[in-house]
mmCIF file of C-alpha atoms in Angstrom:
data_model
loop_
_atom_site.group_PDB
_atom_site.id
_atom_site.type_symbol
_atom_site.label_atom_id
_atom_site.label_comp_id
_atom_site.label_asym_id
_atom_site.label_seq_id
_atom_site.Cartn_x
_atom_site.Cartn_y
_atom_site.Cartn_z
ATOM 1 C CA MET A 1 16.727 -29.594 1.635
ATOM 2 C CA VAL A 2 16.128 -31.912 -1.529
ATOM 3 C CA ALA A 3 12.593 -33.283 -2.023
ATOM 4 C CA LYS A 4 13.596 -37.232 -2.957
ATOM 5 C CA ARG A 5 10.164 -38.298 -3.856
ATOM 6 C CA VAL A 6 10.209 -35.934 -6.859
ATOM 7 C CA PRO A 7 11.820 -37.645 -9.858
ATOM 8 C CA ASP A 8 15.306 -36.289 -10.737
ATOM 9 C CA GLN A 9 14.471 -35.579 -14.338
ATOM 10 C CA LYS A 10 12.843 -32.321 -14.818
ATOM 11 C CA GLU A 11 12.659 -30.075 -18.119
ATOM 12 C CA ASN A 12 12.017 -26.964 -15.811
ATOM 13 C CA VAL A 13 12.382 -26.110 -12.470
ATOM 14 C CA PHE A 14 11.671 -22.593 -11.252
ATOM 15 C CA ARG A 15 12.730 -21.205 -7.696
ATOM 16 C CA ILE A 16 10.186 -18.181 -7.307
ATOM 17 C CA TYR A 17 10.701 -15.134 -4.273
ATOM 18 C CA GLY A 18 8.760 -12.513 -4.097
ATOM 19 C CA MET A 19 7.262 -10.234 -1.612
ATOM 20 C CA ARG A 20 3.389 -10.438 -0.581
ATOM 21 C CA ARG A 21 1.556 -7.854 -3.024
ATOM 22 C CA SER A 22 4.004 -8.246 -5.363
ATOM 23 C CA GLY A 23 1.808 -10.191 -7.969
ATOM 24 C CA ASN A 24 3.467 -13.240 -7.387
ATOM 25 C CA HIS A 25 0.983 -15.575 -7.960
ATOM 26 C CA ALA A 26 -0.178 -13.824 -11.330
ATOM 27 C CA ILE A 27 3.519 -14.220 -12.760
ATOM 28 C CA ILE A 28 3.379 -17.637 -11.544
ATOM 29 C CA ASP A 29 -0.111 -18.509 -13.304
ATOM 30 C CA TRP A 30 1.351 -17.141 -16.372
ATOM 31 C CA LEU A 31 4.565 -19.096 -16.663
ATOM 32 C CA PHE A 32 2.291 -22.240 -16.019
ATOM 33 C CA ARG A 33 0.116 -20.976 -19.114
ATOM 34 C CA ASN A 34 3.528 -20.995 -20.932
ATOM 35 C CA ALA A 35 4.865 -24.360 -19.736
ATOM 36 C CA PRO A 36 6.171 -26.599 -22.754
ATOM 37 C CA ASP A 37 3.123 -28.740 -22.372
ATOM 38 C CA GLY A 38 0.873 -26.561 -20.277
ATOM 39 C CA SER A 39 1.201 -28.676 -17.087
ATOM 40 C CA GLY A 40 3.363 -29.030 -14.215
ATOM 41 C CA LEU A 41 3.086 -28.903 -10.104
ATOM 42 C CA PHE A 42 3.154 -25.611 -8.480
ATOM 43 C CA LEU A 43 4.480 -25.672 -4.727
ATOM 44 C CA ASN A 44 3.145 -22.417 -2.879
ATOM 45 C CA ASN A 45 4.607 -20.948 0.022
ATOM 46 C CA CYS A 46 6.918 -23.030 1.066
ATOM 47 C CA ARG A 47 9.479 -22.650 4.081
ATOM 48 C CA PRO A 48 13.027 -21.577 3.057
ATOM 49 C CA GLY A 49 15.516 -24.297 4.015
ATOM 50 C CA ARG A 50 12.962 -26.937 4.060
ATOM 51 C CA ASP A 51 11.604 -29.653 1.836
ATOM 52 C CA PRO A 52 8.897 -27.919 -0.307
ATOM 53 C CA LEU A 53 6.531 -30.766 -0.488
ATOM 54 C CA GLN A 54 6.434 -31.195 3.143
ATOM 55 C CA THR A 55 6.229 -27.417 3.669
ATOM 56 C CA THR A 56 4.380 -26.276 0.866
ATOM 57 C CA ARG A 57 0.788 -24.727 1.307
ATOM 58 C CA ALA A 58 -2.187 -24.722 -1.101
ATOM 59 C CA PRO A 59 -0.279 -26.789 -3.880
ATOM 60 C CA GLN A 60 -1.660 -26.896 -7.127
ATOM 61 C CA LEU A 61 -1.503 -29.362 -10.137
ATOM 62 C CA TYR A 62 -1.599 -27.649 -13.655
ATOM 63 C CA VAL A 63 -3.084 -29.731 -16.325
ATOM 64 C CA ASN A 64 -3.386 -28.166 -20.016
ATOM 65 C CA GLY A 65 -3.028 -24.717 -18.441
ATOM 66 C CA VAL A 66 -5.843 -25.207 -15.688
ATOM 67 C CA ALA A 67 -5.210 -25.551 -11.989
ATOM 68 C CA GLU A 68 -6.502 -27.982 -9.644
ATOM 69 C CA PRO A 69 -5.959 -28.568 -5.920
ATOM 70 C CA PHE A 70 -2.879 -31.132 -5.781
ATOM 71 C CA ASP A 71 -3.276 -34.370 -3.888
ATOM 72 C CA PRO A 72 -0.244 -36.401 -3.132
ATOM 73 C CA GLY A 73 -2.068 -39.428 -2.321
ATOM 74 C CA ARG A 74 -4.135 -39.012 -5.783
ATOM 75 C CA HIS A 75 -1.757 -37.508 -8.401
ATOM 76 C CA SER A 76 1.763 -37.927 -9.406
ATOM 77 C CA THR A 77 4.529 -35.913 -9.060
ATOM 78 C CA ASP A 78 6.039 -37.204 -12.200
ATOM 79 C CA VAL A 79 5.968 -33.922 -13.920
ATOM 80 C CA SER A 80 8.646 -31.928 -16.345
ATOM 81 C CA PHE A 81 7.615 -28.531 -15.208
ATOM 82 C CA VAL A 82 7.404 -27.088 -11.418
ATOM 83 C CA GLU A 83 7.243 -23.820 -9.638
ATOM 84 C CA VAL A 84 8.241 -23.581 -5.863
ATOM 85 C CA SER A 85 7.559 -20.264 -4.593
ATOM 86 C CA TYR A 86 8.578 -18.459 -1.268
ATOM 87 C CA GLU A 87 7.036 -15.483 0.115
ATOM 88 C CA ASP A 88 8.878 -12.322 2.190
ATOM 89 C CA ALA A 89 11.918 -14.826 1.845
ATOM 90 C CA VAL A 90 15.480 -13.570 0.416
ATOM 91 C CA PRO A 91 17.101 -16.160 -1.563
ATOM 92 C CA PRO A 92 19.807 -17.628 -0.052
ATOM 93 C CA ALA A 93 23.484 -16.599 -0.843
ATOM 94 C CA LYS A 94 24.060 -19.990 -2.093
ATOM 95 C CA LEU A 95 21.487 -21.418 -4.638
ATOM 96 C CA ASP A 96 21.550 -25.068 -3.562
ATOM 97 C CA PRO A 97 19.426 -27.009 -5.488
ATOM 98 C CA LEU A 98 16.056 -28.019 -4.157
ATOM 99 C CA LEU A 99 15.179 -30.839 -6.506
ATOM 100 C CA ASP A 100 18.407 -32.669 -7.827
ATOM 101 C CA THR A 101 18.004 -30.787 -10.934
ATOM 102 C CA PRO A 102 19.198 -27.779 -12.342
ATOM 103 C CA GLU A 103 16.721 -24.674 -11.841
ATOM 104 C CA THR A 104 16.219 -21.404 -12.238
ATOM 105 C CA CYS A 105 15.785 -18.527 -9.408
ATOM 106 C CA ILE A 106 13.060 -15.664 -10.203
ATOM 107 C CA ALA A 107 12.801 -12.782 -8.071
ATOM 108 C CA ILE A 108 9.579 -10.884 -8.295
ATOM 109 C CA GLN A 109 10.100 -6.990 -8.115
ATOM 110 C CA ARG A 110 7.306 -4.545 -7.860
ATOM 111 C CA SER A 111 8.241 -0.535 -7.548
ATOM 112 C CA VAL A 112 8.333 0.576 -4.206
ATOM 113 C CA GLU A 113 5.224 3.099 -4.802
ATOM 114 C CA ASN A 114 2.678 0.159 -5.985
ATOM 115 C CA TRP A 115 3.622 -2.628 -3.825
ATOM 116 C CA ALA A 116 3.262 -0.157 -0.797
ATOM 117 C CA ALA A 117 0.438 0.984 -1.899
ATOM 118 C CA SER A 118 -1.253 -2.632 -2.446
ATOM 119 C CA LEU A 119 -0.024 -3.898 0.877
ATOM 120 C CA LEU A 120 -1.142 -1.032 3.137
ATOM 121 C CA ARG A 121 -4.798 -1.150 1.417
ATOM 122 C CA LYS A 122 -4.629 -4.848 2.000
ATOM 123 C CA ILE A 123 -3.619 -4.392 5.925
ATOM 124 C CA GLN A 124 -5.956 -1.558 6.363
ATOM 125 C CA LYS A 125 -8.822 -3.981 5.514
ATOM 126 C CA ASN A 126 -8.301 -6.075 8.566
ATOM 127 C CA PRO A 127 -10.173 -4.908 11.476
ATOM 128 C CA ASP A 128 -8.178 -6.627 14.287
ATOM 129 C CA TYR A 129 -5.208 -4.155 12.915
ATOM 130 C CA THR A 130 -4.434 -0.844 15.033
ATOM 131 C CA LEU A 131 -2.552 1.951 13.183
ATOM 132 C CA VAL A 132 0.447 0.451 15.577
ATOM 133 C CA ASP A 133 0.073 -2.630 14.063
ATOM 134 C CA ARG A 134 0.069 -1.528 10.515
ATOM 135 C CA MET A 135 3.088 0.421 10.961
ATOM 136 C CA ARG A 136 5.076 -2.386 12.417
ATOM 137 C CA VAL A 137 4.067 -4.376 9.456
ATOM 138 C CA MET A 138 5.013 -1.853 6.920
ATOM 139 C CA MET A 139 8.458 -0.888 8.350
ATOM 140 C CA LYS A 140 9.382 -4.698 9.010
ATOM 141 C CA SER A 141 8.057 -5.256 5.021
ATOM 142 C CA LEU A 142 10.138 -2.136 3.724
ATOM 143 C CA SER A 143 13.226 -3.463 5.525
ATOM 144 C CA LEU A 144 13.032 -7.085 3.716
ATOM 145 C CA TYR A 145 11.970 -5.567 0.483
ATOM 146 C CA ARG A 146 15.198 -3.259 0.666
ATOM 147 C CA ASP A 147 17.072 -6.769 1.062
ATOM 148 C CA MET A 148 15.035 -8.997 -1.672
ATOM 149 C CA ARG A 149 16.479 -5.890 -4.183
ATOM 150 C CA MET A 150 19.826 -5.826 -2.900
ATOM 151 C CA ARG A 151 19.865 -9.447 -3.449
ATOM 152 C CA ALA A 152 18.038 -9.802 -6.642
ATOM 153 C CA ALA A 153 20.737 -7.861 -8.330
ATOM 154 C CA ALA A 154 23.160 -10.917 -8.449
ATOM 155 C CA ALA A 155 23.937 -12.415 -11.897
ATOM 156 C CA ASP A 156 22.444 -15.818 -10.505
ATOM 157 C CA ILE A 157 19.161 -14.432 -10.566
ATOM 158 C CA ALA A 158 16.521 -13.684 -13.158
ATOM 159 C CA VAL A 159 14.156 -10.830 -12.147
ATOM 160 C CA ILE A 160 10.910 -10.151 -13.623
ATOM 161 C CA GLN A 161 9.763 -6.474 -13.064
ATOM 162 C CA TYR A 162 6.102 -6.828 -12.401
ATOM 163 C CA ASP A 163 5.064 -3.090 -13.101
ATOM 164 C CA ASP A 164 6.852 -3.713 -16.470
ATOM 165 C CA TRP A 165 5.207 -7.249 -16.615
ATOM 166 C CA VAL A 166 1.337 -5.859 -16.727
ATOM 167 C CA GLY A 167 2.065 -3.230 -18.766
ATOM 168 C CA ASP A 168 3.972 -4.114 -21.522
ATOM 169 C CA GLU A 169 3.235 -7.542 -23.867
ATOM 170 C CA ALA A 170 6.415 -6.909 -25.810
ATOM 171 C CA TYR A 171 8.102 -7.585 -22.165
ATOM 172 C CA ARG A 172 6.049 -10.529 -21.244
ATOM 173 C CA LEU A 173 7.399 -12.192 -24.357
ATOM 174 C CA ALA A 174 10.963 -11.030 -23.971
ATOM 175 C CA MET A 175 10.680 -12.502 -20.526
ATOM 176 C CA LEU A 176 9.421 -15.714 -22.046
ATOM 177 C CA LYS A 177 12.383 -16.375 -24.323
ATOM 178 C CA GLU A 178 14.837 -15.115 -21.487
ATOM 179 C CA LEU A 179 13.289 -18.224 -19.723
ATOM 180 C CA ALA A 180 13.185 -20.485 -22.464
ATOM 181 C CA LEU A 181 9.661 -20.931 -22.499
ATOM 182 C CA PRO A 182 7.277 -20.751 -25.630
ATOM 183 C CA GLY A 183 5.348 -17.380 -25.892
ATOM 184 C CA ARG A 184 2.287 -18.806 -26.243
ATOM 185 C CA ASP A 185 -0.135 -16.686 -24.160
ATOM 186 C CA LEU A 186 1.004 -13.463 -23.662
ATOM 187 C CA SER A 187 -2.595 -12.537 -21.392
ATOM 188 C CA LEU A 188 -2.442 -11.269 -18.076
ATOM 189 C CA GLY A 189 -4.951 -13.635 -17.224
ATOM 190 C CA GLU A 190 -7.133 -13.901 -14.339
ATOM 191 C CA THR A 191 -6.795 -12.674 -10.814
ATOM 192 C CA GLN A 192 -5.856 -15.098 -8.432
ATOM 193 C CA PRO A 193 -7.582 -15.934 -5.282
ATOM 194 C CA PHE A 194 -4.149 -16.610 -3.074
ATOM 195 C CA GLY A 195 -4.031 -14.343 -0.325
ATOM 196 C CA GLY A 196 -7.937 -12.719 -1.074
ATOM 197 C CA GLY A 197 -6.806 -11.769 -4.285
ATOM 198 C CA SER A 198 -6.166 -8.257 -5.627
ATOM 199 C CA SER A 199 -6.291 -5.350 -2.182
ATOM 200 C CA PHE A 200 -8.169 -3.010 -4.954
ATOM 201 C CA GLY A 201 -10.714 -5.673 -6.301
ATOM 202 C CA SER A 202 -11.054 -4.899 -10.042
ATOM 203 C CA ASP A 203 -10.418 -0.898 -8.956
ATOM 204 C CA GLY A 204 -8.086 0.740 -11.607
ATOM 205 C CA ASP A 205 -5.076 -0.299 -13.627
ATOM 206 C CA ARG A 206 -2.548 -2.323 -11.503
ATOM 207 C CA THR A 207 0.281 0.054 -12.287
ATOM 208 C CA THR A 208 -1.382 2.794 -10.853
ATOM 209 C CA ARG A 209 -1.926 1.834 -7.141
ATOM 210 C CA ALA A 210 0.402 4.493 -5.691
ATOM 211 C CA ALA A 211 -1.977 6.976 -7.330
ATOM 212 C CA GLN A 212 -5.083 5.395 -5.879
ATOM 213 C CA MET A 213 -3.250 6.204 -2.474
ATOM 214 C CA ALA A 214 -1.563 9.386 -2.903
ATOM 215 C CA GLU A 215 -4.050 11.020 -0.602
ATOM 216 C CA ASP A 216 -3.698 8.538 1.896
ATOM 217 C CA TRP A 217 -1.936 9.855 5.241
ATOM 218 C CA GLU A 218 -0.734 6.729 6.320
ATOM 219 C CA TYR A 219 0.755 5.946 2.553
ATOM 220 C CA GLN A 220 2.516 9.230 2.758
ATOM 221 C CA LEU A 221 4.159 8.574 5.752
ATOM 222 C CA ILE A 222 5.253 4.911 4.602
ATOM 223 C CA MET A 223 6.443 6.674 1.269
ATOM 224 C CA SER A 224 8.365 9.570 3.391
ATOM 225 C CA VAL A 225 10.203 6.676 5.127
ATOM 226 C CA ALA A 226 10.790 5.143 1.760
ATOM 227 C CA VAL A 227 12.508 8.009 -0.078
ATOM 228 C CA ARG A 228 14.529 9.233 3.362
ATOM 229 C CA ASP A 229 16.179 5.284 3.464
ATOM 230 C CA GLY A 230 16.927 5.405 -0.340
ATOM 231 C CA LEU A 231 14.267 2.602 -1.380
ATOM 232 C CA VAL A 232 12.440 4.819 -4.067
ATOM 233 C CA ASP A 233 16.095 5.674 -5.714
ATOM 234 C CA ILE A 234 17.005 1.863 -5.724
ATOM 235 C CA VAL A 235 13.743 1.516 -7.964
ATOM 236 C CA GLN A 236 14.432 4.281 -10.380
#
């Protein structure tokens, strides 16, 4: 569980959980842009319960707020700011430290309406997916979404609401203060390339994806299930 090759002394270690299409990488990039010295190590999409250095995919090194691919043979891991991310994974009931140092666990959340719209639009673009395939992915994801919401209500997890983060600069500043980070950059930043970028390209406001998908009958079906299962009530 412990990444022994990372030095013990870290000023900031963030373990970040979020469902796919929840704005994870936008927020992760924003946190790096507000790192105390603008630099740090990003261990992307790690496997739960495993050494993050061994299981990370496409890790990045941030230098003065700018990211570049991380090469363990060329770059040092002796940094004071680390973000370790997990996608579509629920934080464990007991948060044992990953890097032999105190850390903050963050859950990134997005309204079920906008999250489901973004995920559905993304998988609709896959020509190999049939309707049955899409419904299988969406129903499994809705179940995990519920588990994430329930776990994120615990006191040991800090929550960043993506819809509020996108729409309110004051919210972004308040979250940085809560995480004890400097508020030097309150912008939304550039769209990150992970996962193919935005499901909608540059089309429209990121907080209105539900409205953009409102007439899609597959989306209507998914939201009907979400309402009947109480997921919309959880968000509201």
